[in-house]
Amino acid sequence: MDTALDPRGDRSRPLRLGHLWAALGDHTIPLLRRWDETYPDVPLQLPRIDDRTAGFTQGKVDAAVLRGAVTASGLRTHLLTSEVRVVVIPDSPLAALPRITPADLAARPIALNTVSGTTTMDLWPPTARPPRPSR
């Protein structure tokens, strides 16, 4: 990050902060506002790249916001925050519950992002995993 913001560096291009999905969630707008105040001469781009390193290891971005544990050669990470896991479920009595556990979902088909998501079938015991959708 220091290299990307070095005033002696190339300011002709924006700083590219890659992300997998949802950027920084609720923190995205405050980040953009603070960035504009702190670094008014450095444009900030937030490209969404569906890759475990949000394009960082491919050289597509200068830095990245990642979710979950990621290991890659030459990658240094720093924990910024923690998030609760959420579920989107329409037209179900489960939607009225204040909290849903993986066990509540075990009988339902689950859509997972296997490229950059952090939810895996490992959240469920092998004998109580959601069914695989038929093709």
PDB file of C-alpha atoms in Angstrom:
ATOM      1  CA  MET A   1       0.000   0.000   0.000  1.00  0.00           C
ATOM      2  CA  ASP A   2       2.864   2.359   0.813  1.00  0.00           C
ATOM      3  CA  THR A   3       4.321   1.818  -2.658  1.00  0.00           C
ATOM      4  CA  ALA A   4       0.958   2.431  -4.293  1.00  0.00           C
ATOM      5  CA  LEU A   5       0.557   5.735  -2.408  1.00  0.00           C
ATOM      6  CA  ASP A   6       4.163   6.939  -2.711  1.00  0.00           C
ATOM      7  CA  PRO A   7       3.989  10.539  -4.005  1.00  0.00           C
ATOM      8  CA  ARG A   8       7.045   9.846  -6.187  1.00  0.00           C
ATOM      9  CA  GLY A   9       5.200   7.000  -7.900  1.00  0.00           C
ATOM     10  CA  ASP A  10       2.974   6.909 -10.960  1.00  0.00           C
ATOM     11  CA  ARG A  11      -0.180   8.917 -10.213  1.00  0.00           C
ATOM     12  CA  SER A  12      -1.509   8.603 -13.758  1.00  0.00           C
ATOM     13  CA  ARG A  13      -3.523   5.524 -12.838  1.00  0.00           C
ATOM     14  CA  PRO A  14      -5.919   4.861  -9.966  1.00  0.00           C
ATOM     15  CA  LEU A  15      -5.286   2.598  -7.006  1.00  0.00           C
ATOM     16  CA  ARG A  16      -7.124  -0.656  -7.722  1.00  0.00           C
ATOM     17  CA  LEU A  17      -8.589  -2.288  -4.602  1.00  0.00           C
ATOM     18  CA  GLY A  18      -9.965  -5.656  -5.680  1.00  0.00           C
ATOM     19  CA  HIS A  19     -12.773  -7.447  -3.913  1.00  0.00           C
ATOM     20  CA  LEU A  20     -14.692 -10.691  -4.256  1.00  0.00           C
ATOM     21  CA  TRP A  21     -18.231  -9.470  -3.615  1.00  0.00           C
ATOM     22  CA  ALA A  22     -19.880  -6.680  -1.656  1.00  0.00           C
ATOM     23  CA  ALA A  23     -16.559  -4.792  -1.387  1.00  0.00           C
ATOM     24  CA  LEU A  24     -16.463  -3.829   2.306  1.00  0.00           C
ATOM     25  CA  GLY A  25     -20.194  -4.175   2.881  1.00  0.00           C
ATOM     26  CA  ASP A  26     -21.503  -1.356   5.080  1.00  0.00           C
ATOM     27  CA  HIS A  27     -17.994   0.097   5.240  1.00  0.00           C
ATOM     28  CA  THR A  28     -17.715   0.721   1.483  1.00  0.00           C
ATOM     29  CA  ILE A  29     -19.316   4.181   1.327  1.00  0.00           C
ATOM     30  CA  PRO A  30     -17.420   5.496   4.391  1.00  0.00           C
ATOM     31  CA  LEU A  31     -14.189   4.132   2.868  1.00  0.00           C
ATOM     32  CA  LEU A  32     -14.819   5.926  -0.432  1.00  0.00           C
ATOM     33  CA  ARG A  33     -15.652   9.198   1.321  1.00  0.00           C
ATOM     34  CA  ARG A  34     -12.605   9.020   3.593  1.00  0.00           C
ATOM     35  CA  TRP A  35     -10.398   8.039   0.652  1.00  0.00           C
ATOM     36  CA  ASP A  36     -11.520  11.115  -1.307  1.00  0.00           C
ATOM     37  CA  GLU A  37     -10.787  13.333   1.715  1.00  0.00           C
ATOM     38  CA  THR A  38      -7.402  11.781   2.527  1.00  0.00           C
ATOM     39  CA  TYR A  39      -6.081  11.119  -0.993  1.00  0.00           C
ATOM     40  CA  PRO A  40      -7.928  13.559  -3.285  1.00  0.00           C
ATOM     41  CA  ASP A  41      -5.309  13.174  -6.039  1.00  0.00           C
ATOM     42  CA  VAL A  42      -5.403   9.357  -6.089  1.00  0.00           C
ATOM     43  CA  PRO A  43      -8.498   7.867  -7.740  1.00  0.00           C
ATOM     44  CA  LEU A  44      -9.716   4.638  -6.171  1.00  0.00           C
ATOM     45  CA  GLN A  45     -11.275   1.823  -8.183  1.00  0.00           C
ATOM     46  CA  LEU A  46     -13.037  -1.177  -6.636  1.00  0.00           C
ATOM     47  CA  PRO A  47     -13.033  -3.909  -9.301  1.00  0.00           C
ATOM     48  CA  ARG A  48     -14.953  -7.067  -8.402  1.00  0.00           C
ATOM     49  CA  ILE A  49     -12.897 -10.083  -9.479  1.00  0.00           C
ATOM     50  CA  ASP A  50     -14.254 -13.566  -8.806  1.00  0.00           C
ATOM     51  CA  ASP A  51     -10.990 -15.177  -7.746  1.00  0.00           C
ATOM     52  CA  ARG A  52      -9.859 -16.190  -4.219  1.00  0.00           C
ATOM     53  CA  THR A  53      -7.340 -13.301  -4.205  1.00  0.00           C
ATOM     54  CA  ALA A  54      -9.664 -10.814  -5.985  1.00  0.00           C
ATOM     55  CA  GLY A  55      -7.148 -10.536  -8.818  1.00  0.00           C
ATOM     56  CA  PHE A  56      -4.157  -9.699  -6.617  1.00  0.00           C
ATOM     57  CA  THR A  57      -2.014 -12.706  -7.537  1.00  0.00           C
ATOM     58  CA  GLN A  58      -2.833 -12.109 -11.218  1.00  0.00           C
ATOM     59  CA  GLY A  59      -1.597  -8.506 -11.020  1.00  0.00           C
ATOM     60  CA  LYS A  60      -5.043  -7.118 -11.837  1.00  0.00           C
ATOM     61  CA  VAL A  61      -5.198  -5.045  -8.621  1.00  0.00           C
ATOM     62  CA  ASP A  62      -2.798  -3.248  -6.286  1.00  0.00           C
ATOM     63  CA  ALA A  63      -4.421  -4.507  -3.070  1.00  0.00           C
ATOM     64  CA  ALA A  64      -7.457  -6.635  -2.246  1.00  0.00           C
ATOM     65  CA  VAL A  65     -10.165  -7.104   0.352  1.00  0.00           C
ATOM     66  CA  LEU A  66     -10.515 -10.850   0.880  1.00  0.00           C
ATOM     67  CA  ARG A  67     -12.866 -13.007   2.899  1.00  0.00           C
ATOM     68  CA  GLY A  68     -11.818 -16.135   4.715  1.00  0.00           C
ATOM     69  CA  ALA A  69      -8.368 -17.642   4.968  1.00  0.00           C
ATOM     70  CA  VAL A  70      -6.352 -17.260   1.779  1.00  0.00           C
ATOM     71  CA  THR A  71      -2.848 -18.571   1.255  1.00  0.00           C
ATOM     72  CA  ALA A  72      -0.849 -17.763  -1.831  1.00  0.00           C
ATOM     73  CA  SER A  73       2.837 -17.288  -2.494  1.00  0.00           C
ATOM     74  CA  GLY A  74       3.927 -13.719  -1.773  1.00  0.00           C
ATOM     75  CA  LEU A  75       0.592 -12.783  -0.211  1.00  0.00           C
ATOM     76  CA  ARG A  76       0.544 -10.934   3.117  1.00  0.00           C
ATOM     77  CA  THR A  77      -2.797 -10.527   4.850  1.00  0.00           C
ATOM     78  CA  HIS A  78      -4.098  -8.452   7.739  1.00  0.00           C
ATOM     79  CA  LEU A  79      -7.433  -9.071   9.468  1.00  0.00           C
ATOM     80  CA  LEU A  80      -9.590  -5.943   9.191  1.00  0.00           C
ATOM     81  CA  THR A  81     -12.846  -7.193  10.682  1.00  0.00           C
ATOM     82  CA  SER A  82     -15.073 -10.206  11.182  1.00  0.00           C
ATOM     83  CA  GLU A  83     -18.508 -10.738   9.686  1.00  0.00           C
ATOM     84  CA  VAL A  84     -21.444 -12.898  10.639  1.00  0.00           C
ATOM     85  CA  ARG A  85     -22.509 -15.466   8.086  1.00  0.00           C
ATOM     86  CA  VAL A  86     -25.870 -14.696   6.494  1.00  0.00           C
ATOM     87  CA  VAL A  87     -28.418 -16.713   4.538  1.00  0.00           C
ATOM     88  CA  VAL A  88     -30.939 -15.527   1.977  1.00  0.00           C
ATOM     89  CA  ILE A  89     -34.076 -17.631   2.028  1.00  0.00           C
ATOM     90  CA  PRO A  90     -37.388 -16.617   0.436  1.00  0.00           C
ATOM     91  CA  ASP A  91     -40.919 -17.653   1.385  1.00  0.00           C
ATOM     92  CA  SER A  92     -39.993 -19.854   4.311  1.00  0.00           C
ATOM     93  CA  PRO A  93     -40.902 -20.015   7.983  1.00  0.00           C
ATOM     94  CA  LEU A  94     -37.127 -19.912   8.584  1.00  0.00           C
ATOM     95  CA  ALA A  95     -37.106 -16.300   7.382  1.00  0.00           C
ATOM     96  CA  ALA A  96     -39.000 -15.277  10.538  1.00  0.00           C
ATOM     97  CA  LEU A  97     -36.388 -16.767  12.872  1.00  0.00           C
ATOM     98  CA  PRO A  98     -33.911 -14.409  14.553  1.00  0.00           C
ATOM     99  CA  ARG A  99     -31.092 -16.887  13.939  1.00  0.00           C
ATOM    100  CA  ILE A 100     -30.651 -19.804  11.547  1.00  0.00           C
ATOM    101  CA  THR A 101     -28.088 -22.558  12.013  1.00  0.00           C
ATOM    102  CA  PRO A 102     -26.588 -24.832   9.359  1.00  0.00           C
ATOM    103  CA  ALA A 103     -28.732 -27.641  10.801  1.00  0.00           C
ATOM    104  CA  ASP A 104     -31.866 -25.621   9.938  1.00  0.00           C
ATOM    105  CA  LEU A 105     -30.792 -25.684   6.292  1.00  0.00           C
ATOM    106  CA  ALA A 106     -29.649 -29.298   6.047  1.00  0.00           C
ATOM    107  CA  ALA A 107     -32.791 -30.507   4.242  1.00  0.00           C
ATOM    108  CA  ARG A 108     -32.684 -27.730   1.633  1.00  0.00           C
ATOM    109  CA  PRO A 109     -30.605 -27.348  -1.531  1.00  0.00           C
ATOM    110  CA  ILE A 110     -27.863 -24.756  -1.024  1.00  0.00           C
ATOM    111  CA  ALA A 111     -26.231 -22.540  -3.659  1.00  0.00           C
ATOM    112  CA  LEU A 112     -22.539 -21.994  -2.937  1.00  0.00           C
ATOM    113  CA  ASN A 113     -19.968 -19.796  -4.623  1.00  0.00           C
ATOM    114  CA  THR A 114     -17.157 -22.330  -4.987  1.00  0.00           C
ATOM    115  CA  VAL A 115     -14.778 -19.849  -6.637  1.00  0.00           C
ATOM    116  CA  SER A 116     -14.577 -17.067  -4.078  1.00  0.00           C
ATOM    117  CA  GLY A 117     -17.132 -17.864  -1.388  1.00  0.00           C
ATOM    118  CA  THR A 118     -16.278 -18.863   2.156  1.00  0.00           C
ATOM    119  CA  THR A 119     -19.244 -21.159   2.782  1.00  0.00           C
ATOM    120  CA  THR A 120     -18.463 -24.811   2.131  1.00  0.00           C
ATOM    121  CA  MET A 121     -20.194 -28.098   2.818  1.00  0.00           C
ATOM    122  CA  ASP A 122     -17.697 -28.515   5.665  1.00  0.00           C
ATOM    123  CA  LEU A 123     -20.072 -26.424   7.811  1.00  0.00           C
ATOM    124  CA  TRP A 124     -22.282 -29.542   7.998  1.00  0.00           C
ATOM    125  CA  PRO A 125     -21.368 -32.997   9.304  1.00  0.00           C
ATOM    126  CA  PRO A 126     -20.879 -35.450   6.396  1.00  0.00           C
ATOM    127  CA  THR A 127     -24.089 -37.289   7.303  1.00  0.00           C
ATOM    128  CA  ALA A 128     -26.234 -34.124   7.534  1.00  0.00           C
ATOM    129  CA  ARG A 129     -25.276 -32.077   4.486  1.00  0.00           C
ATOM    130  CA  PRO A 130     -27.793 -30.314   2.254  1.00  0.00           C
ATOM    131  CA  PRO A 131     -28.762 -32.275  -0.870  1.00  0.00           C
ATOM    132  CA  ARG A 132     -26.955 -31.600  -4.114  1.00  0.00           C
ATOM    133  CA  PRO A 133     -29.300 -30.032  -6.678  1.00  0.00           C
ATOM    134  CA  SER A 134     -30.241 -32.279  -9.583  1.00  0.00           C
ATOM    135  CA  ARG A 135     -29.047 -31.172 -13.002  1.00  0.00           C
TER     136      ARG A 135
END
